[in-house]
Amino acid sequence: MKLLLVANWKMNPQNEKEAINLFETVKKGIKKKKGIEVVICPPFVYLPSLHSRSKMVSLGAQNVFYKEKGAFTGEISAAMLKSLGVAYVILGHSEVRINLKETDEIINKKVKECLESGLRPIICVGETEEEKQKGQKAEVIERQLAKALERVPRKYAKKITIAYEPVWAIGTGQNCQIDEAMGSFLLVRKIMVKLYGKEIANATRIIYGGSVTAGNAASYINEGLANGILVGSASLDSKEFLQIINSIT
Ligand code: PGA
């Protein structure tokens, strides 16, 4: 399976010109890489201008709504994203769970809507610092995953990527230790076996996110056996992001 390198730009950069510059610089720096797929997830508003430029790089979105169309002010549908060349959608990111109070139930609806529309969800799971201290990590990951995948048919299961993103590691500079992350990947794999059986579980990409830099990215893949990486702030620095790409290939 190909490694997945996902750039989550979050609410950056501040204007379209900067977005195009960053995108083009990254694109130019990517030499033909076998075995790796680079996915850039910009804010929605930059998708139209990046769509036409997106050779070598796949496009992702940072969220989606779970209804097809209609009176849903402020929302964006899966079909709209597809029409702009989007292939992946990040769902259940802790910043959305926290800032918009997104629940596991809503995430589940979004996962189903994406899959039915032919988009590939990247489902984020992970414990907070407090849950970690209380020894609830496994319980949290299991609940988030089981809920996100409730009644998601087998035929779609291979399209799913799971991102283990401990909340305490996101944007803090405190990346998760490799052996600890590896334990979580194994746990995710086990839950997938329980939900869909071994074949699908083994075909599911499990990636890591949380304070990834050019200095630590490769160890999650080489030592931790992650199937990819989700990069936040380091993806806004084209030089560092290209270093990450080079370090994992
Ligand atoms: P970070 O963000 O790399 O800035 O920690 C990761 C994420 O939120 O996906």
PDB file of C-alpha atoms and ligand atoms in Angstrom:
ATOM      1  CA  MET A   1       0.000   0.000   0.000  1.00  0.00           C
ATOM      2  CA  LYS A   2       1.185   3.532  -0.796  1.00  0.00           C
ATOM      3  CA  LEU A   3       2.246   5.791   2.063  1.00  0.00           C
ATOM      4  CA  LEU A   4      -0.051   8.744   2.572  1.00  0.00           C
ATOM      5  CA  LEU A   5       1.436  12.131   3.397  1.00  0.00           C
ATOM      6  CA  VAL A   6      -1.340  14.551   4.285  1.00  0.00           C
ATOM      7  CA  ALA A   7      -0.844  18.298   4.688  1.00  0.00           C
ATOM      8  CA  ASN A   8      -3.507  19.892   6.847  1.00  0.00           C
ATOM      9  CA  TRP A   9      -3.166  23.629   6.244  1.00  0.00           C
ATOM     10  CA  LYS A  10      -5.971  24.396   8.727  1.00  0.00           C
ATOM     11  CA  MET A  11      -7.011  28.106   8.474  1.00  0.00           C
ATOM     12  CA  ASN A  12      -3.864  29.095   6.549  1.00  0.00           C
ATOM     13  CA  PRO A  13      -2.387  30.791   4.551  1.00  0.00           C
ATOM     14  CA  GLN A  14      -4.085  34.173   4.735  1.00  0.00           C
ATOM     15  CA  ASN A  15      -4.752  34.814   1.041  1.00  0.00           C
ATOM     16  CA  GLU A  16      -5.092  33.027  -2.269  1.00  0.00           C
ATOM     17  CA  LYS A  17      -1.775  34.247  -3.640  1.00  0.00           C
ATOM     18  CA  GLU A  18       0.113  32.732  -0.719  1.00  0.00           C
ATOM     19  CA  ALA A  19      -1.879  29.510  -1.047  1.00  0.00           C
ATOM     20  CA  ILE A  20      -0.983  29.169  -4.727  1.00  0.00           C
ATOM     21  CA  ASN A  21       2.675  29.946  -3.996  1.00  0.00           C
ATOM     22  CA  LEU A  22       2.897  27.339  -1.270  1.00  0.00           C
ATOM     23  CA  PHE A  23       1.132  24.756  -3.407  1.00  0.00           C
ATOM     24  CA  GLU A  24       3.335  25.406  -6.438  1.00  0.00           C
ATOM     25  CA  THR A  25       6.552  25.357  -4.421  1.00  0.00           C
ATOM     26  CA  VAL A  26       5.652  22.022  -2.871  1.00  0.00           C
ATOM     27  CA  LYS A  27       4.590  20.607  -6.212  1.00  0.00           C
ATOM     28  CA  LYS A  28       7.810  21.640  -7.928  1.00  0.00           C
ATOM     29  CA  GLY A  29       9.860  20.101  -5.156  1.00  0.00           C
ATOM     30  CA  ILE A  30       8.215  16.701  -5.439  1.00  0.00           C
ATOM     31  CA  LYS A  31      10.210  14.532  -7.759  1.00  0.00           C
ATOM     32  CA  LYS A  32       8.449  11.456  -9.086  1.00  0.00           C
ATOM     33  CA  LYS A  33       7.940   9.461  -5.892  1.00  0.00           C
ATOM     34  CA  LYS A  34       6.931   5.898  -6.078  1.00  0.00           C
ATOM     35  CA  GLY A  35       5.062   4.500  -3.147  1.00  0.00           C
ATOM     36  CA  ILE A  36       3.848   7.786  -1.717  1.00  0.00           C
ATOM     37  CA  GLU A  37       0.738   9.877  -2.254  1.00  0.00           C
ATOM     38  CA  VAL A  38       0.838  13.509  -1.176  1.00  0.00           C
ATOM     39  CA  VAL A  39      -2.519  15.031  -0.224  1.00  0.00           C
ATOM     40  CA  ILE A  40      -2.883  18.746   0.411  1.00  0.00           C
ATOM     41  CA  CYS A  41      -5.924  19.899   2.383  1.00  0.00           C
ATOM     42  CA  PRO A  42      -6.304  23.675   2.019  1.00  0.00           C
ATOM     43  CA  PRO A  43      -9.200  25.773   3.293  1.00  0.00           C
ATOM     44  CA  PHE A  44     -12.310  25.303   1.083  1.00  0.00           C
ATOM     45  CA  VAL A  45     -11.987  28.715  -0.578  1.00  0.00           C
ATOM     46  CA  TYR A  46      -8.645  27.862  -2.206  1.00  0.00           C
ATOM     47  CA  LEU A  47      -9.829  24.585  -3.741  1.00  0.00           C
ATOM     48  CA  PRO A  48     -10.991  26.068  -7.075  1.00  0.00           C
ATOM     49  CA  SER A  49      -7.633  27.700  -7.842  1.00  0.00           C
ATOM     50  CA  LEU A  50      -5.618  24.688  -6.672  1.00  0.00           C
ATOM     51  CA  HIS A  51      -7.798  22.195  -8.531  1.00  0.00           C
ATOM     52  CA  SER A  52      -6.398  23.111 -11.946  1.00  0.00           C
ATOM     53  CA  ARG A  53      -2.849  22.899 -10.601  1.00  0.00           C
ATOM     54  CA  SER A  54      -3.131  19.618  -8.797  1.00  0.00           C
ATOM     55  CA  LYS A  55      -0.958  17.278 -10.855  1.00  0.00           C
ATOM     56  CA  MET A  56       1.326  15.061  -8.685  1.00  0.00           C
ATOM     57  CA  VAL A  57      -0.608  16.092  -5.607  1.00  0.00           C
ATOM     58  CA  SER A  58      -4.063  14.944  -4.486  1.00  0.00           C
ATOM     59  CA  LEU A  59      -6.515  17.393  -3.007  1.00  0.00           C
ATOM     60  CA  GLY A  60      -8.231  16.959   0.313  1.00  0.00           C
ATOM     61  CA  ALA A  61     -10.780  18.962   2.283  1.00  0.00           C
ATOM     62  CA  GLN A  62     -10.796  19.667   6.002  1.00  0.00           C
ATOM     63  CA  ASN A  63     -14.477  18.881   6.515  1.00  0.00           C
ATOM     64  CA  VAL A  64     -17.776  18.297   4.705  1.00  0.00           C
ATOM     65  CA  PHE A  65     -21.487  18.306   5.540  1.00  0.00           C
ATOM     66  CA  TYR A  66     -23.530  15.104   5.706  1.00  0.00           C
ATOM     67  CA  LYS A  67     -26.507  16.173   3.581  1.00  0.00           C
ATOM     68  CA  GLU A  68     -26.628  16.191  -0.195  1.00  0.00           C
ATOM     69  CA  LYS A  69     -28.071  19.669  -0.707  1.00  0.00           C
ATOM     70  CA  GLY A  70     -30.591  22.151   0.587  1.00  0.00           C
ATOM     71  CA  ALA A  71     -31.111  24.668   3.356  1.00  0.00           C
ATOM     72  CA  PHE A  72     -27.900  24.172   5.339  1.00  0.00           C
ATOM     73  CA  THR A  73     -26.373  27.600   5.701  1.00  0.00           C
ATOM     74  CA  GLY A  74     -22.618  27.695   5.678  1.00  0.00           C
ATOM     75  CA  GLU A  75     -22.139  24.049   4.744  1.00  0.00           C
ATOM     76  CA  ILE A  76     -20.345  22.346   1.856  1.00  0.00           C
ATOM     77  CA  SER A  77     -21.512  19.073   0.291  1.00  0.00           C
ATOM     78  CA  ALA A  78     -19.508  16.041  -0.772  1.00  0.00           C
ATOM     79  CA  ALA A  79     -20.635  16.535  -4.391  1.00  0.00           C
ATOM     80  CA  MET A  80     -19.331  20.117  -4.357  1.00  0.00           C
ATOM     81  CA  LEU A  81     -15.965  18.875  -3.153  1.00  0.00           C
ATOM     82  CA  LYS A  82     -15.877  16.140  -5.763  1.00  0.00           C
ATOM     83  CA  SER A  83     -16.584  18.643  -8.501  1.00  0.00           C
ATOM     84  CA  LEU A  84     -13.402  20.483  -7.456  1.00  0.00           C
ATOM     85  CA  GLY A  85     -11.253  17.375  -7.696  1.00  0.00           C
ATOM     86  CA  VAL A  86     -11.184  16.588  -3.991  1.00  0.00           C
ATOM     87  CA  ALA A  87     -10.337  12.954  -3.219  1.00  0.00           C
ATOM     88  CA  TYR A  88      -9.920  12.921   0.577  1.00  0.00           C
ATOM     89  CA  VAL A  89     -11.707  14.546   3.512  1.00  0.00           C
ATOM     90  CA  ILE A  90     -10.320  14.909   7.032  1.00  0.00           C
ATOM     91  CA  LEU A  91     -13.070  14.057   9.515  1.00  0.00           C
ATOM     92  CA  GLY A  92     -13.267  14.093  13.288  1.00  0.00           C
ATOM     93  CA  HIS A  93     -10.256  16.350  13.725  1.00  0.00           C
ATOM     94  CA  SER A  94      -9.946  17.277  17.393  1.00  0.00           C
ATOM     95  CA  GLU A  95     -10.077  20.997  16.559  1.00  0.00           C
ATOM     96  CA  VAL A  96     -13.515  20.475  14.976  1.00  0.00           C
ATOM     97  CA  ARG A  97     -14.630  18.221  17.835  1.00  0.00           C
ATOM     98  CA  ILE A  98     -13.590  20.947  20.289  1.00  0.00           C
ATOM     99  CA  ASN A  99     -14.390  24.224  18.475  1.00  0.00           C
ATOM    100  CA  LEU A 100     -17.617  23.148  16.761  1.00  0.00           C
ATOM    101  CA  LYS A 101     -18.661  20.512  19.307  1.00  0.00           C
ATOM    102  CA  GLU A 102     -18.750  17.899  16.568  1.00  0.00           C
ATOM    103  CA  THR A 103     -19.942  14.594  18.026  1.00  0.00           C
ATOM    104  CA  ASP A 104     -19.136  10.991  17.121  1.00  0.00           C
ATOM    105  CA  GLU A 105     -22.674  10.730  15.678  1.00  0.00           C
ATOM    106  CA  ILE A 106     -22.123  13.656  13.317  1.00  0.00           C
ATOM    107  CA  ILE A 107     -18.737  12.278  12.303  1.00  0.00           C
ATOM    108  CA  ASN A 108     -20.412   8.943  11.515  1.00  0.00           C
ATOM    109  CA  LYS A 109     -22.935  10.666   9.223  1.00  0.00           C
ATOM    110  CA  LYS A 110     -20.123  12.502   7.466  1.00  0.00           C
ATOM    111  CA  VAL A 111     -18.089   9.311   7.014  1.00  0.00           C
ATOM    112  CA  LYS A 112     -21.091   7.637   5.366  1.00  0.00           C
ATOM    113  CA  GLU A 113     -21.829  10.625   3.152  1.00  0.00           C
ATOM    114  CA  CYS A 114     -18.209  10.784   1.972  1.00  0.00           C
ATOM    115  CA  LEU A 115     -18.050   7.084   1.156  1.00  0.00           C
ATOM    116  CA  GLU A 116     -21.380   7.072  -0.650  1.00  0.00           C
ATOM    117  CA  SER A 117     -20.182  10.044  -2.701  1.00  0.00           C
ATOM    118  CA  GLY A 118     -16.854   8.468  -3.602  1.00  0.00           C
ATOM    119  CA  LEU A 119     -14.678  10.537  -1.273  1.00  0.00           C
ATOM    120  CA  ARG A 120     -12.111   8.915   1.007  1.00  0.00           C
ATOM    121  CA  PRO A 121     -12.425   9.878   4.670  1.00  0.00           C
ATOM    122  CA  ILE A 122      -9.372  10.307   6.882  1.00  0.00           C
ATOM    123  CA  ILE A 123     -10.866   9.708  10.309  1.00  0.00           C
ATOM    124  CA  CYS A 124      -8.987  11.284  13.219  1.00  0.00           C
ATOM    125  CA  VAL A 125      -9.030   9.631  16.626  1.00  0.00           C
ATOM    126  CA  GLY A 126      -7.017  10.243  19.762  1.00  0.00           C
ATOM    127  CA  GLU A 127      -7.099  10.949  23.455  1.00  0.00           C
ATOM    128  CA  THR A 128      -6.712  14.254  25.310  1.00  0.00           C
ATOM    129  CA  GLU A 129      -4.013  14.817  27.925  1.00  0.00           C
ATOM    130  CA  GLU A 130      -6.572  14.278  30.675  1.00  0.00           C
ATOM    131  CA  GLU A 131      -7.845  11.024  29.174  1.00  0.00           C
ATOM    132  CA  LYS A 132      -4.264   9.858  28.817  1.00  0.00           C
ATOM    133  CA  GLN A 133      -3.528  10.623  32.476  1.00  0.00           C
ATOM    134  CA  LYS A 134      -6.642   8.699  33.520  1.00  0.00           C
ATOM    135  CA  GLY A 135      -5.540   5.670  31.486  1.00  0.00           C
ATOM    136  CA  GLN A 136      -8.522   6.001  29.131  1.00  0.00           C
ATOM    137  CA  LYS A 137      -6.643   6.099  25.852  1.00  0.00           C
ATOM    138  CA  ALA A 138      -7.737   2.682  24.557  1.00  0.00           C
ATOM    139  CA  GLU A 139     -11.333   3.270  25.583  1.00  0.00           C
ATOM    140  CA  VAL A 140     -11.441   6.654  23.814  1.00  0.00           C
ATOM    141  CA  ILE A 141      -9.915   5.350  20.590  1.00  0.00           C
ATOM    142  CA  GLU A 142     -12.255   2.357  20.567  1.00  0.00           C
ATOM    143  CA  ARG A 143     -15.328   4.502  21.160  1.00  0.00           C
ATOM    144  CA  GLN A 144     -14.414   7.118  18.549  1.00  0.00           C
ATOM    145  CA  LEU A 145     -13.638   4.493  15.947  1.00  0.00           C
ATOM    146  CA  ALA A 146     -16.601   2.221  16.585  1.00  0.00           C
ATOM    147  CA  LYS A 147     -18.971   5.199  16.478  1.00  0.00           C
ATOM    148  CA  ALA A 148     -17.405   6.749  13.378  1.00  0.00           C
ATOM    149  CA  LEU A 149     -17.755   3.435  11.556  1.00  0.00           C
ATOM    150  CA  GLU A 150     -21.194   2.433  12.847  1.00  0.00           C
ATOM    151  CA  ARG A 151     -23.169   0.852   9.995  1.00  0.00           C
ATOM    152  CA  VAL A 152     -20.475   1.692   7.461  1.00  0.00           C
ATOM    153  CA  PRO A 153     -20.764  -1.155   4.940  1.00  0.00           C
ATOM    154  CA  ARG A 154     -17.848  -3.508   4.317  1.00  0.00           C
ATOM    155  CA  LYS A 155     -17.723  -2.592   0.642  1.00  0.00           C
ATOM    156  CA  TYR A 156     -16.470   0.867   1.601  1.00  0.00           C
ATOM    157  CA  ALA A 157     -14.129  -0.122   4.387  1.00  0.00           C
ATOM    158  CA  LYS A 158     -10.979  -0.260   2.256  1.00  0.00           C
ATOM    159  CA  LYS A 159     -11.398   3.398   1.332  1.00  0.00           C
ATOM    160  CA  ILE A 160     -10.946   4.507   4.917  1.00  0.00           C
ATOM    161  CA  THR A 161      -7.770   5.934   6.462  1.00  0.00           C
ATOM    162  CA  ILE A 162      -7.462   6.251  10.225  1.00  0.00           C
ATOM    163  CA  ALA A 163      -5.258   8.985  11.672  1.00  0.00           C
ATOM    164  CA  TYR A 164      -4.082   8.488  15.239  1.00  0.00           C
ATOM    165  CA  GLU A 165      -3.699  12.033  16.519  1.00  0.00           C
ATOM    166  CA  PRO A 166      -3.295  12.341  20.283  1.00  0.00           C
ATOM    167  CA  VAL A 167      -4.855  15.698  21.098  1.00  0.00           C
ATOM    168  CA  TRP A 168      -2.001  16.614  23.458  1.00  0.00           C
ATOM    169  CA  ALA A 169       0.475  16.240  20.585  1.00  0.00           C
ATOM    170  CA  ILE A 170      -1.314  18.529  18.137  1.00  0.00           C
ATOM    171  CA  GLY A 171       0.378  21.887  17.685  1.00  0.00           C
ATOM    172  CA  THR A 172       2.286  21.529  20.946  1.00  0.00           C
ATOM    173  CA  GLY A 173       5.721  20.487  19.732  1.00  0.00           C
ATOM    174  CA  GLN A 174       5.318  17.428  21.958  1.00  0.00           C
ATOM    175  CA  ASN A 175       5.157  14.598  19.447  1.00  0.00           C
ATOM    176  CA  CYS A 176       4.103  11.149  20.618  1.00  0.00           C
ATOM    177  CA  GLN A 177       6.900   8.662  21.410  1.00  0.00           C
ATOM    178  CA  ILE A 178       7.277   6.092  18.653  1.00  0.00           C
ATOM    179  CA  ASP A 179       6.575   3.033  20.802  1.00  0.00           C
ATOM    180  CA  GLU A 180       3.516   4.689  22.279  1.00  0.00           C
ATOM    181  CA  ALA A 181       2.235   5.601  18.813  1.00  0.00           C
ATOM    182  CA  MET A 182       2.937   2.075  17.648  1.00  0.00           C
ATOM    183  CA  GLY A 183       0.790   0.733  20.477  1.00  0.00           C
ATOM    184  CA  SER A 184      -2.059   2.917  19.252  1.00  0.00           C
ATOM    185  CA  PHE A 185      -1.649   1.798  15.647  1.00  0.00           C
ATOM    186  CA  LEU A 186      -1.887  -1.814  16.828  1.00  0.00           C
ATOM    187  CA  LEU A 187      -4.981  -0.994  18.810  1.00  0.00           C
ATOM    188  CA  VAL A 188      -6.597   0.658  15.783  1.00  0.00           C
ATOM    189  CA  ARG A 189      -5.711  -2.385  13.675  1.00  0.00           C
ATOM    190  CA  LYS A 190      -7.268  -4.685  16.295  1.00  0.00           C
ATOM    191  CA  ILE A 191     -10.478  -2.648  16.337  1.00  0.00           C
ATOM    192  CA  MET A 192     -10.616  -2.824  12.538  1.00  0.00           C
ATOM    193  CA  VAL A 193     -10.209  -6.621  12.732  1.00  0.00           C
ATOM    194  CA  LYS A 194     -13.113  -6.719  15.142  1.00  0.00           C
ATOM    195  CA  LEU A 195     -15.273  -4.551  12.895  1.00  0.00           C
ATOM    196  CA  TYR A 196     -14.353  -5.861   9.440  1.00  0.00           C
ATOM    197  CA  GLY A 197     -12.056  -8.861   9.741  1.00  0.00           C
ATOM    198  CA  LYS A 198      -8.359  -9.316   9.072  1.00  0.00           C
ATOM    199  CA  GLU A 199      -8.227  -8.715   5.339  1.00  0.00           C
ATOM    200  CA  ILE A 200      -9.778  -5.271   5.507  1.00  0.00           C
ATOM    201  CA  ALA A 201      -7.935  -4.369   8.711  1.00  0.00           C
ATOM    202  CA  ASN A 202      -4.609  -5.156   7.045  1.00  0.00           C
ATOM    203  CA  ALA A 203      -5.541  -3.076   4.020  1.00  0.00           C
ATOM    204  CA  THR A 204      -6.493  -0.036   6.120  1.00  0.00           C
ATOM    205  CA  ARG A 205      -4.014   2.806   6.203  1.00  0.00           C
ATOM    206  CA  ILE A 206      -3.215   3.917   9.723  1.00  0.00           C
ATOM    207  CA  ILE A 207      -1.304   7.185   9.876  1.00  0.00           C
ATOM    208  CA  TYR A 208       0.129   9.401  12.620  1.00  0.00           C
ATOM    209  CA  GLY A 209      -0.393  13.116  13.281  1.00  0.00           C
ATOM    210  CA  GLY A 210       0.710  15.519  16.018  1.00  0.00           C
ATOM    211  CA  SER A 211       3.806  17.777  15.939  1.00  0.00           C
ATOM    212  CA  VAL A 212       5.385  15.950  13.028  1.00  0.00           C
ATOM    213  CA  THR A 213       8.572  17.601  11.739  1.00  0.00           C
ATOM    214  CA  ALA A 214      11.280  16.742   9.245  1.00  0.00           C
ATOM    215  CA  GLY A 215      13.250  15.428  12.223  1.00  0.00           C
ATOM    216  CA  ASN A 216      10.733  12.867  13.458  1.00  0.00           C
ATOM    217  CA  ALA A 217       8.487  11.958  10.482  1.00  0.00           C
ATOM    218  CA  ALA A 218      10.520   9.040   9.159  1.00  0.00           C
ATOM    219  CA  SER A 219      10.673   7.203  12.480  1.00  0.00           C
ATOM    220  CA  TYR A 220       6.870   6.836  12.632  1.00  0.00           C
ATOM    221  CA  ILE A 221       7.061   5.025   9.321  1.00  0.00           C
ATOM    222  CA  ASN A 222      10.325   3.096   9.623  1.00  0.00           C
ATOM    223  CA  GLU A 223      10.126   2.178  13.307  1.00  0.00           C
ATOM    224  CA  GLY A 224       6.480   2.716  14.154  1.00  0.00           C
ATOM    225  CA  LEU A 225       5.214   1.098  10.935  1.00  0.00           C
ATOM    226  CA  ALA A 226       2.698   3.861  10.269  1.00  0.00           C
ATOM    227  CA  ASN A 227       1.251   3.906   6.749  1.00  0.00           C
ATOM    228  CA  GLY A 228       1.627   7.652   6.513  1.00  0.00           C
ATOM    229  CA  ILE A 229       1.703  10.978   8.290  1.00  0.00           C
ATOM    230  CA  LEU A 230      -0.688  13.882   8.836  1.00  0.00           C
ATOM    231  CA  VAL A 231       1.240  17.138   9.063  1.00  0.00           C
ATOM    232  CA  GLY A 232      -0.185  20.405  10.382  1.00  0.00           C
ATOM    233  CA  SER A 233       2.059  23.405  10.992  1.00  0.00           C
ATOM    234  CA  ALA A 234       5.152  21.907   9.317  1.00  0.00           C
ATOM    235  CA  SER A 235       3.163  21.647   6.069  1.00  0.00           C
ATOM    236  CA  LEU A 236       2.990  25.459   5.862  1.00  0.00           C
ATOM    237  CA  ASP A 237       6.747  25.641   5.442  1.00  0.00           C
ATOM    238  CA  SER A 238       7.421  24.323   1.945  1.00  0.00           C
ATOM    239  CA  LYS A 239      11.070  23.579   2.692  1.00  0.00           C
ATOM    240  CA  GLU A 240      10.282  21.539   5.767  1.00  0.00           C
ATOM    241  CA  PHE A 241       7.362  19.778   4.117  1.00  0.00           C
ATOM    242  CA  LEU A 242       9.588  18.763   1.192  1.00  0.00           C
ATOM    243  CA  GLN A 243      12.178  17.532   3.684  1.00  0.00           C
ATOM    244  CA  ILE A 244       9.473  15.386   5.260  1.00  0.00           C
ATOM    245  CA  ILE A 245       8.563  13.949   1.854  1.00  0.00           C
ATOM    246  CA  ASN A 246      12.194  13.157   1.127  1.00  0.00           C
ATOM    247  CA  SER A 247      12.786  11.662   4.542  1.00  0.00           C
ATOM    248  CA  ILE A 248      10.011   9.107   4.181  1.00  0.00           C
ATOM    249  CA  THR A 249      10.795   7.926   0.666  1.00  0.00           C
TER     250      THR A 249
HETATM  251  P1  PGA B   1       0.476  19.734  13.963  1.00  0.00           P
HETATM  252  O1  PGA B   1      -1.032  19.423  13.569  1.00  0.00           O
HETATM  253  O2  PGA B   1       1.347  18.989  12.982  1.00  0.00           O
HETATM  254  O3  PGA B   1       0.609  21.222  13.837  1.00  0.00           O
HETATM  255  O4  PGA B   1       0.674  19.254  15.358  1.00  0.00           O
HETATM  256  C1  PGA B   1      -1.427  18.139  13.185  1.00  0.00           C
HETATM  257  C2  PGA B   1      -2.904  18.108  12.942  1.00  0.00           C
HETATM  258  O5  PGA B   1      -3.645  18.813  13.611  1.00  0.00           O
HETATM  259  O6  PGA B   1      -3.376  17.389  12.067  1.00  0.00           O
END
